[in-house]
Amino acid sequence: MRLTRRYRFSASHRLDVPSLSVEDNRRLFGKCNNPWGHGHDYVVDVTVEGSPDASGQVVGRAALDGLVREKILDRFDHKNLNQDVAELAARVPTTENVAEAIREMLAKDWPLAARLARVRVAETDRNIFELEIR
Ligand code: NI
């Protein structure tokens, strides 16, 4: 059985590849390359999978919420994704890369009995990125 919990954080970013020219970055990223950046209200869905335990739950909600808060929300909320998150320092903070970073950060030393099965990050209503974890 799978359970998905939904979380939110707000953060700013600027899409820019340092090795490319100013013109190429502008062509590649459009207004997302604006020098002073812009923000999103990100929605993160974390899905865990397992059998219900003796308490009848796939995962204790408080345990999962605490984990996501500590590992992800406290690190990303109201931050500049180009500067404030070490795991993103070497990557362009596209939501593709944000989703990858979130998966890595959650999976590292995962403490819960239920398995981490999926991470989904919505940047806007139209841009939604999903990582299935096998
Ligand atoms: Ni953006």
PDB file of C-alpha atoms and ligand atoms in Angstrom:
ATOM      1  CA  MET A   1       0.000   0.000   0.000  1.00  0.00           C
ATOM      2  CA  ARG A   2       1.159   3.496  -0.755  1.00  0.00           C
ATOM      3  CA  LEU A   3       0.656   6.695   1.188  1.00  0.00           C
ATOM      4  CA  THR A   4       1.413  10.118  -0.250  1.00  0.00           C
ATOM      5  CA  ARG A   5       1.862  13.146   1.986  1.00  0.00           C
ATOM      6  CA  ARG A   6       1.922  16.635   0.503  1.00  0.00           C
ATOM      7  CA  TYR A   7       4.277  19.392   1.652  1.00  0.00           C
ATOM      8  CA  ARG A   8       4.979  22.922   0.498  1.00  0.00           C
ATOM      9  CA  PHE A   9       7.899  25.291   0.479  1.00  0.00           C
ATOM     10  CA  SER A  10       8.610  28.644  -1.147  1.00  0.00           C
ATOM     11  CA  ALA A  11      11.995  29.425  -2.625  1.00  0.00           C
ATOM     12  CA  SER A  12      13.734  31.553  -5.221  1.00  0.00           C
ATOM     13  CA  HIS A  13      16.066  30.561  -8.008  1.00  0.00           C
ATOM     14  CA  ARG A  14      17.740  31.692 -11.179  1.00  0.00           C
ATOM     15  CA  LEU A  15      18.378  29.320 -14.077  1.00  0.00           C
ATOM     16  CA  ASP A  16      21.849  29.903 -15.468  1.00  0.00           C
ATOM     17  CA  VAL A  17      24.638  27.661 -16.738  1.00  0.00           C
ATOM     18  CA  PRO A  18      27.905  29.458 -15.890  1.00  0.00           C
ATOM     19  CA  SER A  19      29.802  27.837 -18.761  1.00  0.00           C
ATOM     20  CA  LEU A  20      27.377  29.264 -21.342  1.00  0.00           C
ATOM     21  CA  SER A  21      27.324  32.798 -22.694  1.00  0.00           C
ATOM     22  CA  VAL A  22      24.863  35.444 -21.521  1.00  0.00           C
ATOM     23  CA  GLU A  23      23.033  35.144 -24.852  1.00  0.00           C
ATOM     24  CA  ASP A  24      22.868  31.350 -24.748  1.00  0.00           C
ATOM     25  CA  ASN A  25      21.547  31.367 -21.189  1.00  0.00           C
ATOM     26  CA  ARG A  26      18.887  33.884 -22.170  1.00  0.00           C
ATOM     27  CA  ARG A  27      17.904  31.736 -25.157  1.00  0.00           C
ATOM     28  CA  LEU A  28      17.856  28.532 -23.092  1.00  0.00           C
ATOM     29  CA  PHE A  29      15.974  29.771 -20.035  1.00  0.00           C
ATOM     30  CA  GLY A  30      14.112  32.888 -21.158  1.00  0.00           C
ATOM     31  CA  LYS A  31      12.790  34.967 -18.272  1.00  0.00           C
ATOM     32  CA  CYS A  32      13.949  32.278 -15.820  1.00  0.00           C
ATOM     33  CA  ASN A  33      17.451  33.620 -16.522  1.00  0.00           C
ATOM     34  CA  ASN A  34      16.589  37.118 -15.220  1.00  0.00           C
ATOM     35  CA  PRO A  35      19.589  38.243 -13.147  1.00  0.00           C
ATOM     36  CA  TRP A  36      17.739  38.743  -9.869  1.00  0.00           C
ATOM     37  CA  GLY A  37      15.834  35.474  -9.929  1.00  0.00           C
ATOM     38  CA  HIS A  38      12.210  34.712  -9.141  1.00  0.00           C
ATOM     39  CA  GLY A  39      10.225  32.532  -6.769  1.00  0.00           C
ATOM     40  CA  HIS A  40       7.947  29.522  -6.740  1.00  0.00           C
ATOM     41  CA  ASP A  41       5.597  27.929  -4.263  1.00  0.00           C
ATOM     42  CA  TYR A  42       6.736  24.349  -4.653  1.00  0.00           C
ATOM     43  CA  VAL A  43       4.562  21.372  -3.777  1.00  0.00           C
ATOM     44  CA  VAL A  44       6.391  18.188  -2.774  1.00  0.00           C
ATOM     45  CA  ASP A  45       4.569  14.864  -2.667  1.00  0.00           C
ATOM     46  CA  VAL A  46       6.413  12.127  -0.802  1.00  0.00           C
ATOM     47  CA  THR A  47       5.102   8.593  -1.324  1.00  0.00           C
ATOM     48  CA  VAL A  48       6.009   5.693   0.927  1.00  0.00           C
ATOM     49  CA  GLU A  49       5.101   2.054   0.424  1.00  0.00           C
ATOM     50  CA  GLY A  50       4.664  -0.837   2.803  1.00  0.00           C
ATOM     51  CA  SER A  51       2.206  -2.962   4.673  1.00  0.00           C
ATOM     52  CA  PRO A  52       0.158  -1.406   7.450  1.00  0.00           C
ATOM     53  CA  ASP A  53       1.846  -2.031  10.824  1.00  0.00           C
ATOM     54  CA  ALA A  54       0.234  -3.135  14.096  1.00  0.00           C
ATOM     55  CA  SER A  55      -1.265   0.344  14.404  1.00  0.00           C
ATOM     56  CA  GLY A  56      -2.906  -0.055  10.998  1.00  0.00           C
ATOM     57  CA  GLN A  57      -0.715   2.590   9.350  1.00  0.00           C
ATOM     58  CA  VAL A  58       1.752   2.367   6.463  1.00  0.00           C
ATOM     59  CA  VAL A  59       3.800   4.995   8.256  1.00  0.00           C
ATOM     60  CA  GLY A  60       3.351   7.159  11.327  1.00  0.00           C
ATOM     61  CA  ARG A  61       2.330  10.555   9.976  1.00  0.00           C
ATOM     62  CA  ALA A  62       4.316  12.431  12.616  1.00  0.00           C
ATOM     63  CA  ALA A  63       7.449  10.407  11.866  1.00  0.00           C
ATOM     64  CA  LEU A  64       7.237  11.103   8.135  1.00  0.00           C
ATOM     65  CA  ASP A  65       6.346  14.758   8.646  1.00  0.00           C
ATOM     66  CA  GLY A  66       9.261  15.231  11.045  1.00  0.00           C
ATOM     67  CA  LEU A  67      11.663  13.608   8.622  1.00  0.00           C
ATOM     68  CA  VAL A  68      10.537  15.724   5.663  1.00  0.00           C
ATOM     69  CA  ARG A  69      10.565  18.877   7.770  1.00  0.00           C
ATOM     70  CA  GLU A  70      14.080  18.277   9.044  1.00  0.00           C
ATOM     71  CA  LYS A  71      15.636  16.976   5.817  1.00  0.00           C
ATOM     72  CA  ILE A  72      13.822  19.070   3.227  1.00  0.00           C
ATOM     73  CA  LEU A  73      11.513  21.879   4.343  1.00  0.00           C
ATOM     74  CA  ASP A  74      13.912  23.426   6.872  1.00  0.00           C
ATOM     75  CA  ARG A  75      16.611  23.378   4.194  1.00  0.00           C
ATOM     76  CA  PHE A  76      14.558  24.727   1.246  1.00  0.00           C
ATOM     77  CA  ASP A  77      11.808  26.979   2.604  1.00  0.00           C
ATOM     78  CA  HIS A  78      12.415  30.699   1.999  1.00  0.00           C
ATOM     79  CA  LYS A  79      15.863  29.963   0.620  1.00  0.00           C
ATOM     80  CA  ASN A  80      17.720  30.888  -2.525  1.00  0.00           C
ATOM     81  CA  LEU A  81      18.226  27.585  -4.329  1.00  0.00           C
ATOM     82  CA  ASN A  82      21.308  28.895  -6.152  1.00  0.00           C
ATOM     83  CA  GLN A  83      23.113  29.660  -2.916  1.00  0.00           C
ATOM     84  CA  ASP A  84      21.589  28.200   0.216  1.00  0.00           C
ATOM     85  CA  VAL A  85      21.287  24.456  -0.407  1.00  0.00           C
ATOM     86  CA  ALA A  86      24.672  22.699  -0.499  1.00  0.00           C
ATOM     87  CA  GLU A  87      23.233  19.703  -2.355  1.00  0.00           C
ATOM     88  CA  LEU A  88      22.313  22.019  -5.241  1.00  0.00           C
ATOM     89  CA  ALA A  89      25.536  24.018  -5.298  1.00  0.00           C
ATOM     90  CA  ALA A  90      26.973  22.188  -8.298  1.00  0.00           C
ATOM     91  CA  ARG A  91      23.690  21.989 -10.226  1.00  0.00           C
ATOM     92  CA  VAL A  92      21.431  24.379 -12.068  1.00  0.00           C
ATOM     93  CA  PRO A  93      18.399  24.636  -9.754  1.00  0.00           C
ATOM     94  CA  THR A  94      15.832  23.471 -12.285  1.00  0.00           C
ATOM     95  CA  THR A  95      12.989  21.550 -10.717  1.00  0.00           C
ATOM     96  CA  GLU A  96      14.408  18.412 -12.346  1.00  0.00           C
ATOM     97  CA  ASN A  97      17.516  18.912 -10.219  1.00  0.00           C
ATOM     98  CA  VAL A  98      15.521  19.996  -7.158  1.00  0.00           C
ATOM     99  CA  ALA A  99      13.550  16.733  -7.354  1.00  0.00           C
ATOM    100  CA  GLU A 100      16.771  14.710  -7.694  1.00  0.00           C
ATOM    101  CA  ALA A 101      18.306  16.493  -4.719  1.00  0.00           C
ATOM    102  CA  ILE A 102      15.191  15.925  -2.611  1.00  0.00           C
ATOM    103  CA  ARG A 103      15.221  12.228  -3.479  1.00  0.00           C
ATOM    104  CA  GLU A 104      18.893  11.909  -2.514  1.00  0.00           C
ATOM    105  CA  MET A 105      18.465  13.889   0.705  1.00  0.00           C
ATOM    106  CA  LEU A 106      15.453  11.833   1.772  1.00  0.00           C
ATOM    107  CA  ALA A 107      16.904   8.462   0.775  1.00  0.00           C
ATOM    108  CA  LYS A 108      20.159   9.014   2.681  1.00  0.00           C
ATOM    109  CA  ASP A 109      19.834   7.219   6.043  1.00  0.00           C
ATOM    110  CA  TRP A 110      16.093   6.672   5.500  1.00  0.00           C
ATOM    111  CA  PRO A 111      14.913   5.565   8.962  1.00  0.00           C
ATOM    112  CA  LEU A 112      11.341   4.392   8.402  1.00  0.00           C
ATOM    113  CA  ALA A 113      10.080   0.833   7.899  1.00  0.00           C
ATOM    114  CA  ALA A 114       7.973   1.888   4.921  1.00  0.00           C
ATOM    115  CA  ARG A 115      10.066   2.289   1.793  1.00  0.00           C
ATOM    116  CA  LEU A 116      10.489   5.607  -0.046  1.00  0.00           C
ATOM    117  CA  ALA A 117       8.650   4.942  -3.314  1.00  0.00           C
ATOM    118  CA  ARG A 118       8.211   8.240  -5.137  1.00  0.00           C
ATOM    119  CA  VAL A 119       9.091  11.918  -4.999  1.00  0.00           C
ATOM    120  CA  ARG A 120       7.042  14.388  -6.979  1.00  0.00           C
ATOM    121  CA  VAL A 121       7.768  18.115  -7.139  1.00  0.00           C
ATOM    122  CA  ALA A 122       5.409  20.647  -8.693  1.00  0.00           C
ATOM    123  CA  GLU A 123       6.976  23.983  -9.551  1.00  0.00           C
ATOM    124  CA  THR A 124       3.725  25.362 -11.005  1.00  0.00           C
ATOM    125  CA  ASP A 125       0.373  23.870 -11.962  1.00  0.00           C
ATOM    126  CA  ARG A 126       1.874  23.035 -15.344  1.00  0.00           C
ATOM    127  CA  ASN A 127       5.382  21.834 -14.428  1.00  0.00           C
ATOM    128  CA  ILE A 128       5.393  18.654 -12.378  1.00  0.00           C
ATOM    129  CA  PHE A 129       8.375  16.339 -11.992  1.00  0.00           C
ATOM    130  CA  GLU A 130       8.239  12.816 -10.699  1.00  0.00           C
ATOM    131  CA  LEU A 131      10.865  10.289  -9.618  1.00  0.00           C
ATOM    132  CA  GLU A 132       9.800   6.692  -9.185  1.00  0.00           C
ATOM    133  CA  ILE A 133      12.133   4.948  -6.734  1.00  0.00           C
ATOM    134  CA  ARG A 134      12.602   1.206  -7.205  1.00  0.00           C
TER     135      ARG A 134
HETATM  136 NI    NI B   1      11.516  29.219 -11.982  1.00  0.00          NI
END
